[in-house]
Amino acid sequence: MMRRLALLLAACWMVLLTGCATTTASTPAAPVSRSEKIDPWERWNRRVFRLNDKVDEAVLKPVATTYTKVVPEPMRRGVNNFFGNVSDVWSAVNNMLQGKFSNGLQDMVRVGTNTLFGLGGFLDVASEFGADRQGEDLGQTLGKWGMAPGPYVVWPIIGPSTLRDSIALPLDVQVSPALGMSSNGAKLATAGLQAVNQRANLLGATGMLNDIALDRYVFVRDAYLQRRRNLVYDGDPPEEKEPDDDGDTAPKAPAAGASAPASVGPAASAPAPAAAASDAGR
């Protein structure tokens, strides 16, 4: 199943990159806006976003809502802790790869403590002692190593991502208890429970999103990119330079020491073109 997912991602990337290359070759160079720079495949992404919304409304959200109503909250918390305990193993590996050895050691302590004294991870005993979850993944590790996030992309069912996170995705998704199951039925059931549990955790956020977002796609995109940037830089990202949406078309000031042209007669009192345009627009 994971191999098929990796092949699907690779095929989708080929389609996206081919379309991007065709567009670049057929259109002349023009100033690139911020939206075009971070989201060059917006038309594709919006279509997939709408598809995911339909699948969510028809399947995932009703199942997750029923899950929260039928399964008692303590049991749901235990399921959430169990999957989190497995993800702590992968977090420890990525912390070590990033050179954050103390955080990696803390993740290892969490796994050992919760597995031995937390009924296999169903109880989060480690958090009670101050060993909080780190939550590192391969996408963050690649970012820590200097890889740029690349274009934003929305995958069917999986949802928002970037080029960097998509490269890491085939390995990230394999960190699941489903891999330890012997039968295909058990693997599917475990993966399904994990997906429903994740969707149930987001029910409150979905309602808030529908209430406050004028353009849900843009809101989700910007929130995802900002969150991933904060995670890569451990909550302290460097100041981001805003690209010039109108391109670098403003005339440059003369270099220091250069002589300005002499003003002759009434021409000296004429407004600059930019100022004249500004006044005309008022």
Coordinates of C-alpha atoms in Angstrom, one line a residue:
M1 CA 0.0 0.0 0.0
M2 CA 2.8 2.4 0.9
R3 CA 4.7 1.5 -2.3
R4 CA 1.6 2.3 -4.3
L5 CA 1.2 5.7 -2.5
A6 CA 4.9 6.5 -3.4
L7 CA 4.3 5.6 -7.0
L8 CA 1.1 7.7 -7.1
L9 CA 3.0 10.7 -5.7
A10 CA 5.8 10.3 -8.2
A11 CA 3.2 10.1 -11.1
C12 CA 1.4 13.2 -9.9
W13 CA 4.7 15.1 -9.6
M14 CA 5.5 14.2 -13.2
V15 CA 2.1 15.6 -14.4
L16 CA 2.6 18.8 -12.3
L17 CA 6.2 19.4 -13.5
T18 CA 5.3 18.8 -17.1
G19 CA 2.4 21.2 -16.9
C20 CA 4.7 23.8 -15.3
A21 CA 7.4 23.4 -17.9
T22 CA 4.8 23.8 -20.7
T23 CA 3.4 27.0 -19.2
T24 CA 6.9 28.4 -18.7
A25 CA 7.9 27.7 -22.3
S26 CA 4.7 29.1 -23.9
T27 CA 4.5 32.4 -22.0
P28 CA 6.9 35.3 -22.0
A29 CA 8.7 36.3 -18.9
A30 CA 6.7 38.6 -16.6
P31 CA 6.9 39.9 -13.1
V32 CA 6.1 37.1 -10.6
S33 CA 3.6 37.8 -7.8
R34 CA 3.9 36.3 -4.3
S35 CA 1.0 34.0 -5.0
E36 CA 2.5 32.7 -8.3
K37 CA 5.8 32.2 -6.5
I38 CA 4.6 30.1 -3.6
D39 CA 1.6 28.5 -5.4
P40 CA 2.3 28.1 -9.2
W41 CA -0.1 25.2 -9.5
E42 CA -3.1 27.0 -7.9
R43 CA -5.6 25.9 -10.5
W44 CA -4.7 22.2 -9.9
N45 CA -4.5 22.8 -6.2
R46 CA -8.0 24.4 -6.0
R47 CA -9.5 21.5 -7.9
V48 CA -8.0 18.9 -5.6
F49 CA -9.0 21.1 -2.6
R50 CA -12.6 21.0 -3.7
L51 CA -12.4 17.3 -4.3
N52 CA -11.0 16.7 -0.8
D53 CA -13.8 18.9 0.6
K54 CA -16.4 16.7 -1.1
V55 CA -14.8 13.5 0.2
D56 CA -14.5 15.0 3.6
E57 CA -18.2 16.1 3.7
A58 CA -19.4 12.8 2.4
V59 CA -17.2 10.3 4.3
L60 CA -14.5 11.5 6.7
K61 CA -16.4 14.1 8.6
P62 CA -19.5 12.0 9.2
V63 CA -17.4 9.0 10.3
A64 CA -15.3 11.2 12.6
T65 CA -18.4 12.8 14.1
T66 CA -19.9 9.4 14.8
Y67 CA -16.6 8.2 16.3
T68 CA -16.6 11.1 18.8
K69 CA -20.2 10.4 19.8
V70 CA -19.9 6.6 20.1
V71 CA -16.4 6.2 21.6
P72 CA -15.9 7.6 25.1
E73 CA -13.5 10.5 25.4
P74 CA -10.9 8.6 27.6
M75 CA -10.7 5.8 25.1
R76 CA -10.3 8.3 22.2
R77 CA -7.5 10.0 24.2
G78 CA -5.8 6.6 24.7
V79 CA -6.0 5.9 20.9
N80 CA -4.5 9.4 20.2
N81 CA -1.7 8.7 22.8
F82 CA -1.0 5.3 21.2
F83 CA -0.5 6.7 17.7
G84 CA 1.5 9.6 19.2
N85 CA 3.8 7.2 20.9
V86 CA 4.6 5.5 17.6
S87 CA 5.3 8.9 16.0
D88 CA 7.7 9.8 18.8
V89 CA 10.0 7.0 17.5
W90 CA 10.3 8.8 14.2
S91 CA 10.6 12.2 15.9
A92 CA 13.6 10.9 17.9
V93 CA 15.3 9.8 14.6
N94 CA 14.7 13.2 13.0
N95 CA 15.9 15.1 16.1
M96 CA 19.1 13.1 15.9
L97 CA 19.5 13.8 12.2
Q98 CA 19.1 17.5 12.9
G99 CA 21.7 17.4 15.6
K100 CA 19.2 18.1 18.4
F101 CA 20.5 15.2 20.5
S102 CA 18.9 16.3 23.8
N103 CA 15.4 16.5 22.1
G104 CA 16.0 13.1 20.5
L105 CA 16.9 11.7 23.8
Q106 CA 13.8 13.1 25.3
D107 CA 11.7 11.5 22.6
M108 CA 13.4 8.2 23.3
V109 CA 12.6 8.6 27.1
R110 CA 9.0 9.3 26.1
V111 CA 8.7 6.2 24.1
G112 CA 10.3 4.0 26.7
T113 CA 8.3 5.5 29.6
N114 CA 4.9 5.4 27.8
T115 CA 5.5 1.9 26.4
L116 CA 6.5 0.4 29.8
F117 CA 4.4 2.4 32.2
G118 CA 1.6 3.7 29.9
L119 CA 0.0 0.4 28.8
G120 CA 1.9 0.3 25.5
G121 CA 1.5 4.1 24.9
F122 CA -2.3 4.4 25.7
L123 CA -1.4 6.6 28.6
D124 CA 0.9 9.6 28.2
V125 CA 2.8 9.2 31.5
A126 CA 5.9 11.0 30.1
S127 CA 4.1 14.3 29.7
E128 CA 3.1 14.2 33.4
F129 CA 6.8 14.3 34.2
G130 CA 7.5 17.2 31.9
A131 CA 8.8 15.3 28.9
D132 CA 6.7 16.9 26.2
R133 CA 6.3 15.6 22.6
Q134 CA 8.7 17.1 20.1
G135 CA 6.8 16.1 16.9
E136 CA 9.7 16.2 14.3
D137 CA 9.3 14.7 10.8
L138 CA 11.5 14.2 7.7
G139 CA 10.1 17.4 6.1
Q140 CA 11.4 19.4 9.0
T141 CA 14.7 17.7 8.8
L142 CA 15.1 18.5 5.1
G143 CA 14.3 22.1 5.9
K144 CA 16.8 22.1 8.7
W145 CA 19.4 20.9 6.2
G146 CA 18.7 23.9 4.0
M147 CA 16.2 22.5 1.5
A148 CA 13.7 25.2 0.4
P149 CA 10.0 24.3 0.8
G150 CA 9.4 24.7 -2.9
P151 CA 5.9 25.2 -4.4
Y152 CA 2.7 24.5 -2.5
V153 CA 0.7 21.5 -3.6
V154 CA -2.5 19.9 -2.5
W155 CA -2.7 16.1 -2.8
P156 CA -5.9 14.0 -3.0
I157 CA -7.0 12.8 0.4
I158 CA -3.6 13.7 1.9
G159 CA -4.2 17.4 1.7
P160 CA -1.8 20.4 1.8
S161 CA 1.9 19.9 1.3
T162 CA 5.0 21.4 -0.4
L163 CA 7.6 20.0 -2.7
R164 CA 9.9 19.4 0.2
D165 CA 7.3 17.8 2.4
S166 CA 6.1 15.6 -0.5
I167 CA 9.6 14.2 -1.0
A168 CA 9.5 13.3 2.7
L169 CA 6.0 12.0 2.7
P170 CA 6.6 8.4 1.5
L171 CA 8.8 7.8 4.5
D172 CA 6.7 9.8 7.0
V173 CA 3.5 7.9 6.2
Q174 CA 5.3 4.6 6.8
V175 CA 5.7 5.4 10.5
S176 CA 2.5 3.8 11.5
P177 CA 1.5 0.9 13.7
A178 CA -0.2 -0.6 10.6
L179 CA 3.2 -1.7 9.4
G180 CA 3.5 -4.0 12.4
M181 CA 0.3 -5.9 11.6
S182 CA 0.6 -9.3 10.0
S183 CA -2.6 -9.3 7.9
N184 CA -3.8 -6.8 5.3
G185 CA -7.1 -6.5 7.0
A186 CA -5.5 -5.5 10.3
K187 CA -3.3 -3.0 8.4
L188 CA -6.3 -1.4 6.7
A189 CA -8.2 -1.3 10.0
T190 CA -5.3 0.3 11.9
A191 CA -4.7 2.9 9.1
G192 CA -8.4 3.7 8.9
L193 CA -8.6 4.2 12.7
Q194 CA -5.6 6.5 12.5
A195 CA -7.2 8.6 9.8
V196 CA -10.5 8.8 11.6
N197 CA -8.7 9.8 14.8
Q198 CA -6.8 12.5 13.1
R199 CA -10.0 13.9 11.5
A200 CA -11.8 13.8 14.8
N201 CA -9.1 15.9 16.4
L202 CA -9.8 18.6 13.7
L203 CA -13.5 18.8 14.0
G204 CA -13.4 22.0 16.1
A205 CA -10.9 23.7 13.8
T206 CA -13.1 22.9 10.7
G207 CA -16.1 24.7 12.2
M208 CA -13.9 27.8 13.1
L209 CA -12.4 27.8 9.6
N210 CA -15.9 27.9 8.0
D211 CA -16.9 30.8 10.2
I212 CA -13.9 33.1 9.7
A213 CA -12.3 32.4 6.3
L214 CA -13.5 34.3 3.2
D215 CA -11.4 32.1 0.9
R216 CA -10.9 28.8 2.7
Y217 CA -8.3 27.7 0.2
V218 CA -6.0 30.7 0.7
F219 CA -6.5 30.6 4.5
V220 CA -5.5 26.9 4.7
R221 CA -2.6 27.4 2.3
D222 CA -1.1 30.4 4.2
A223 CA -1.7 28.8 7.6
Y224 CA 0.0 25.5 6.5
L225 CA 3.0 27.3 5.0
Q226 CA 3.4 29.5 8.1
R227 CA 3.1 26.6 10.5
R228 CA 5.6 24.5 8.6
R229 CA 8.1 27.4 8.5
N230 CA 7.7 27.9 12.3
L231 CA 8.3 24.2 12.8
V232 CA 11.5 24.1 10.7
Y233 CA 12.9 27.0 12.7
D234 CA 11.6 25.8 16.1
G235 CA 9.3 28.7 16.5
D236 CA 11.9 31.4 15.6
P237 CA 11.9 31.8 11.8
P238 CA 14.1 34.6 10.2
E239 CA 12.3 37.6 8.8
E240 CA 10.8 36.7 5.5
K241 CA 11.5 39.1 2.6
E242 CA 8.3 40.0 0.8
P243 CA 8.6 39.6 -3.0
D244 CA 7.6 42.7 -5.0
D245 CA 4.2 41.9 -6.6
D246 CA 4.6 44.5 -9.3
G247 CA 8.2 43.5 -10.2
D248 CA 11.3 45.6 -10.0
T249 CA 10.0 48.4 -12.3
A250 CA 10.8 51.4 -10.1
P251 CA 13.6 53.6 -11.4
K252 CA 16.8 53.3 -9.4
A253 CA 18.2 56.3 -7.6
P254 CA 21.4 57.7 -9.0
A255 CA 24.6 56.5 -7.4
A256 CA 26.2 58.6 -4.7
G257 CA 28.4 61.2 -6.2
A258 CA 26.7 61.3 -9.5
S259 CA 25.7 64.7 -10.7
A260 CA 22.0 65.3 -11.2
P261 CA 20.8 66.8 -14.5
A262 CA 20.4 70.6 -14.4
S263 CA 16.8 71.8 -14.2
V264 CA 15.9 74.3 -16.9
G265 CA 13.0 76.7 -16.6
P266 CA 9.5 75.4 -15.8
A267 CA 10.5 71.8 -16.3
A268 CA 12.0 71.9 -12.8
S269 CA 8.6 72.4 -11.3
A270 CA 6.9 69.6 -13.2
P271 CA 5.7 66.6 -11.1
A272 CA 7.5 63.3 -11.4
P273 CA 5.6 60.7 -13.4
A274 CA 4.9 58.5 -10.4
A275 CA 3.5 61.5 -8.4
A276 CA 1.4 62.6 -11.4
A277 CA -0.1 59.2 -11.7
S278 CA -0.8 59.1 -8.0
D279 CA -2.6 62.5 -8.1
A280 CA -4.6 61.4 -11.1
G281 CA -5.9 58.4 -9.2
R282 CA -7.2 60.4 -6.3

